[in-house]
């Protein structure tokens, strides 16, 4: 699983960089979401857009739904931003989503700055 996640993360990272090199910054999040969905799907990955994931309390009470920008191979959440720079709030957001949904792996991608920003997160 560790190797699979590493390879998958590298593939998302390189695909994001390629998309950012082509589109540059300045578009809405949705454009980058669709672009990443398109490119990752073309290389044969299972990618779901705006995928509904149940948010559970510690006693497994259902609290609501979180819609992952992308869920790749049913194991990795990709949260997409199109802002000037990533902040601690963005990090807190993806970590909160991961904790509340039980997904151990997440990637935060910001297409909105002149230089692509990517952060990988792991919970155990």
PDB file of C-alpha atoms in Angstrom:
ATOM      1  CA  UNK A   1       0.000   0.000   0.000  1.00  0.00           C
ATOM      2  CA  UNK A   2       2.834   2.445   0.842  1.00  0.00           C
ATOM      3  CA  UNK A   3       4.411   1.997  -2.576  1.00  0.00           C
ATOM      4  CA  UNK A   4       1.019   2.313  -4.271  1.00  0.00           C
ATOM      5  CA  UNK A   5       0.343   5.603  -2.453  1.00  0.00           C
ATOM      6  CA  UNK A   6       3.808   6.930  -3.309  1.00  0.00           C
ATOM      7  CA  UNK A   7       3.387   6.097  -7.011  1.00  0.00           C
ATOM      8  CA  UNK A   8      -0.149   7.522  -7.009  1.00  0.00           C
ATOM      9  CA  UNK A   9       0.988  10.712  -5.237  1.00  0.00           C
ATOM     10  CA  UNK A  10       3.847  11.163  -7.709  1.00  0.00           C
ATOM     11  CA  UNK A  11       1.415  10.704 -10.610  1.00  0.00           C
ATOM     12  CA  UNK A  12      -0.974  13.326  -9.193  1.00  0.00           C
ATOM     13  CA  UNK A  13       1.936  15.683  -8.548  1.00  0.00           C
ATOM     14  CA  UNK A  14       3.345  15.396 -12.084  1.00  0.00           C
ATOM     15  CA  UNK A  15      -0.114  15.627 -13.682  1.00  0.00           C
ATOM     16  CA  UNK A  16      -0.905  18.729 -11.617  1.00  0.00           C
ATOM     17  CA  UNK A  17       2.381  20.318 -12.654  1.00  0.00           C
ATOM     18  CA  UNK A  18       1.685  19.569 -16.307  1.00  0.00           C
ATOM     19  CA  UNK A  19      -1.835  21.035 -16.057  1.00  0.00           C
ATOM     20  CA  UNK A  20      -0.527  24.144 -14.265  1.00  0.00           C
ATOM     21  CA  UNK A  21       2.210  24.587 -16.887  1.00  0.00           C
ATOM     22  CA  UNK A  22      -0.455  24.523 -19.599  1.00  0.00           C
ATOM     23  CA  UNK A  23      -3.235  26.610 -17.987  1.00  0.00           C
ATOM     24  CA  UNK A  24      -1.075  28.784 -15.696  1.00  0.00           C
ATOM     25  CA  UNK A  25      -2.849  30.449 -12.760  1.00  0.00           C
ATOM     26  CA  UNK A  26      -5.966  32.607 -12.905  1.00  0.00           C
ATOM     27  CA  UNK A  27      -8.787  30.145 -13.535  1.00  0.00           C
ATOM     28  CA  UNK A  28     -11.552  29.036 -11.194  1.00  0.00           C
ATOM     29  CA  UNK A  29     -11.108  25.902  -9.060  1.00  0.00           C
ATOM     30  CA  UNK A  30     -13.664  24.060 -11.202  1.00  0.00           C
ATOM     31  CA  UNK A  31     -11.493  24.432 -14.313  1.00  0.00           C
ATOM     32  CA  UNK A  32      -8.502  22.844 -12.554  1.00  0.00           C
ATOM     33  CA  UNK A  33     -10.721  20.153 -11.024  1.00  0.00           C
ATOM     34  CA  UNK A  34     -12.073  19.181 -14.449  1.00  0.00           C
ATOM     35  CA  UNK A  35      -8.599  19.351 -15.976  1.00  0.00           C
ATOM     36  CA  UNK A  36      -7.078  17.094 -13.323  1.00  0.00           C
ATOM     37  CA  UNK A  37     -10.030  14.704 -13.556  1.00  0.00           C
ATOM     38  CA  UNK A  38      -9.599  14.531 -17.334  1.00  0.00           C
ATOM     39  CA  UNK A  39      -5.854  13.976 -17.287  1.00  0.00           C
ATOM     40  CA  UNK A  40      -5.827  11.419 -14.450  1.00  0.00           C
ATOM     41  CA  UNK A  41      -8.687   9.486 -16.056  1.00  0.00           C
ATOM     42  CA  UNK A  42      -6.819   9.402 -19.387  1.00  0.00           C
ATOM     43  CA  UNK A  43      -3.900   7.553 -17.756  1.00  0.00           C
ATOM     44  CA  UNK A  44      -6.304   4.917 -16.452  1.00  0.00           C
ATOM     45  CA  UNK A  45      -6.839   5.999 -12.862  1.00  0.00           C
ATOM     46  CA  UNK A  46     -10.212   5.719 -11.171  1.00  0.00           C
ATOM     47  CA  UNK A  47     -11.170   9.316 -10.342  1.00  0.00           C
ATOM     48  CA  UNK A  48     -14.439  10.537  -8.869  1.00  0.00           C
ATOM     49  CA  UNK A  49     -15.327  14.231  -8.849  1.00  0.00           C
ATOM     50  CA  UNK A  50     -17.346  15.879  -6.052  1.00  0.00           C
ATOM     51  CA  UNK A  51     -17.566  12.486  -4.385  1.00  0.00           C
ATOM     52  CA  UNK A  52     -19.838  12.381  -1.341  1.00  0.00           C
ATOM     53  CA  UNK A  53     -18.186  10.944   1.768  1.00  0.00           C
ATOM     54  CA  UNK A  54     -20.040  10.552   5.078  1.00  0.00           C
ATOM     55  CA  UNK A  55     -18.659  12.574   7.986  1.00  0.00           C
ATOM     56  CA  UNK A  56     -18.935  10.581  11.197  1.00  0.00           C
ATOM     57  CA  UNK A  57     -18.680  11.462  14.873  1.00  0.00           C
ATOM     58  CA  UNK A  58     -16.424   9.321  17.078  1.00  0.00           C
ATOM     59  CA  UNK A  59     -19.396   7.063  17.919  1.00  0.00           C
ATOM     60  CA  UNK A  60     -20.083   6.634  14.163  1.00  0.00           C
ATOM     61  CA  UNK A  61     -23.105   8.945  14.204  1.00  0.00           C
ATOM     62  CA  UNK A  62     -23.519  10.420  10.738  1.00  0.00           C
ATOM     63  CA  UNK A  63     -23.002  14.198  10.893  1.00  0.00           C
ATOM     64  CA  UNK A  64     -23.264  15.092   7.218  1.00  0.00           C
ATOM     65  CA  UNK A  65     -21.466  14.812   3.923  1.00  0.00           C
ATOM     66  CA  UNK A  66     -18.146  16.091   2.674  1.00  0.00           C
ATOM     67  CA  UNK A  67     -17.747  16.380  -1.084  1.00  0.00           C
ATOM     68  CA  UNK A  68     -14.178  15.573  -2.047  1.00  0.00           C
ATOM     69  CA  UNK A  69     -13.006  17.597  -5.047  1.00  0.00           C
ATOM     70  CA  UNK A  70     -11.459  14.378  -6.324  1.00  0.00           C
ATOM     71  CA  UNK A  71     -11.202  10.878  -4.891  1.00  0.00           C
ATOM     72  CA  UNK A  72      -8.475   8.912  -6.658  1.00  0.00           C
ATOM     73  CA  UNK A  73      -8.426   5.106  -6.687  1.00  0.00           C
ATOM     74  CA  UNK A  74     -10.829   5.166  -3.696  1.00  0.00           C
ATOM     75  CA  UNK A  75      -7.902   5.813  -1.337  1.00  0.00           C
ATOM     76  CA  UNK A  76      -6.675   9.375  -1.799  1.00  0.00           C
ATOM     77  CA  UNK A  77      -8.529  12.682  -1.381  1.00  0.00           C
ATOM     78  CA  UNK A  78      -7.408  15.561  -3.606  1.00  0.00           C
ATOM     79  CA  UNK A  79      -8.478  19.006  -2.415  1.00  0.00           C
ATOM     80  CA  UNK A  80      -8.054  21.691  -5.091  1.00  0.00           C
ATOM     81  CA  UNK A  81      -7.552  25.397  -4.470  1.00  0.00           C
ATOM     82  CA  UNK A  82      -7.142  28.366  -6.792  1.00  0.00           C
ATOM     83  CA  UNK A  83      -5.898  31.078  -4.432  1.00  0.00           C
ATOM     84  CA  UNK A  84      -2.847  33.307  -4.069  1.00  0.00           C
ATOM     85  CA  UNK A  85      -1.198  30.989  -1.528  1.00  0.00           C
ATOM     86  CA  UNK A  86      -2.041  28.080   0.725  1.00  0.00           C
ATOM     87  CA  UNK A  87      -2.761  28.937   4.347  1.00  0.00           C
ATOM     88  CA  UNK A  88      -2.987  27.053   7.635  1.00  0.00           C
ATOM     89  CA  UNK A  89      -6.779  27.099   7.175  1.00  0.00           C
ATOM     90  CA  UNK A  90      -6.445  25.040   3.988  1.00  0.00           C
ATOM     91  CA  UNK A  91      -4.257  22.526   5.809  1.00  0.00           C
ATOM     92  CA  UNK A  92      -6.725  22.351   8.707  1.00  0.00           C
ATOM     93  CA  UNK A  93      -9.555  21.835   6.227  1.00  0.00           C
ATOM     94  CA  UNK A  94      -8.054  18.806   4.474  1.00  0.00           C
ATOM     95  CA  UNK A  95      -6.825  17.267   7.729  1.00  0.00           C
ATOM     96  CA  UNK A  96     -10.294  17.721   9.209  1.00  0.00           C
ATOM     97  CA  UNK A  97     -11.868  16.061   6.181  1.00  0.00           C
ATOM     98  CA  UNK A  98      -9.449  13.167   6.405  1.00  0.00           C
ATOM     99  CA  UNK A  99     -10.034  12.623  10.146  1.00  0.00           C
ATOM    100  CA  UNK A 100     -13.811  12.874   9.838  1.00  0.00           C
ATOM    101  CA  UNK A 101     -14.077  10.522   6.852  1.00  0.00           C
ATOM    102  CA  UNK A 102     -11.461   7.930   7.738  1.00  0.00           C
ATOM    103  CA  UNK A 103      -9.278   8.503   4.670  1.00  0.00           C
ATOM    104  CA  UNK A 104      -5.589   8.306   5.583  1.00  0.00           C
ATOM    105  CA  UNK A 105      -4.144  10.008   2.499  1.00  0.00           C
ATOM    106  CA  UNK A 106      -4.766  13.462   1.067  1.00  0.00           C
ATOM    107  CA  UNK A 107      -3.169  15.923  -1.308  1.00  0.00           C
ATOM    108  CA  UNK A 108      -3.785  19.658  -1.303  1.00  0.00           C
ATOM    109  CA  UNK A 109      -3.084  21.328  -4.664  1.00  0.00           C
ATOM    110  CA  UNK A 110      -3.116  25.080  -5.249  1.00  0.00           C
ATOM    111  CA  UNK A 111      -3.236  26.100  -8.896  1.00  0.00           C
ATOM    112  CA  UNK A 112      -3.850  29.790  -8.115  1.00  0.00           C
ATOM    113  CA  UNK A 113      -0.293  30.961  -7.573  1.00  0.00           C
ATOM    114  CA  UNK A 114       2.344  31.496 -10.268  1.00  0.00           C
ATOM    115  CA  UNK A 115       4.210  28.480  -8.821  1.00  0.00           C
ATOM    116  CA  UNK A 116       2.148  25.319  -8.253  1.00  0.00           C
ATOM    117  CA  UNK A 117       1.806  24.405  -4.561  1.00  0.00           C
ATOM    118  CA  UNK A 118       1.292  20.777  -3.505  1.00  0.00           C
ATOM    119  CA  UNK A 119       1.194  19.255  -0.026  1.00  0.00           C
ATOM    120  CA  UNK A 120       0.755  15.561   0.789  1.00  0.00           C
ATOM    121  CA  UNK A 121      -0.850  14.500   4.069  1.00  0.00           C
ATOM    122  CA  UNK A 122      -0.971  11.150   5.862  1.00  0.00           C
ATOM    123  CA  UNK A 123      -2.884  10.157   8.984  1.00  0.00           C
ATOM    124  CA  UNK A 124      -2.294   6.889  10.790  1.00  0.00           C
TER     125      UNK A 124
END
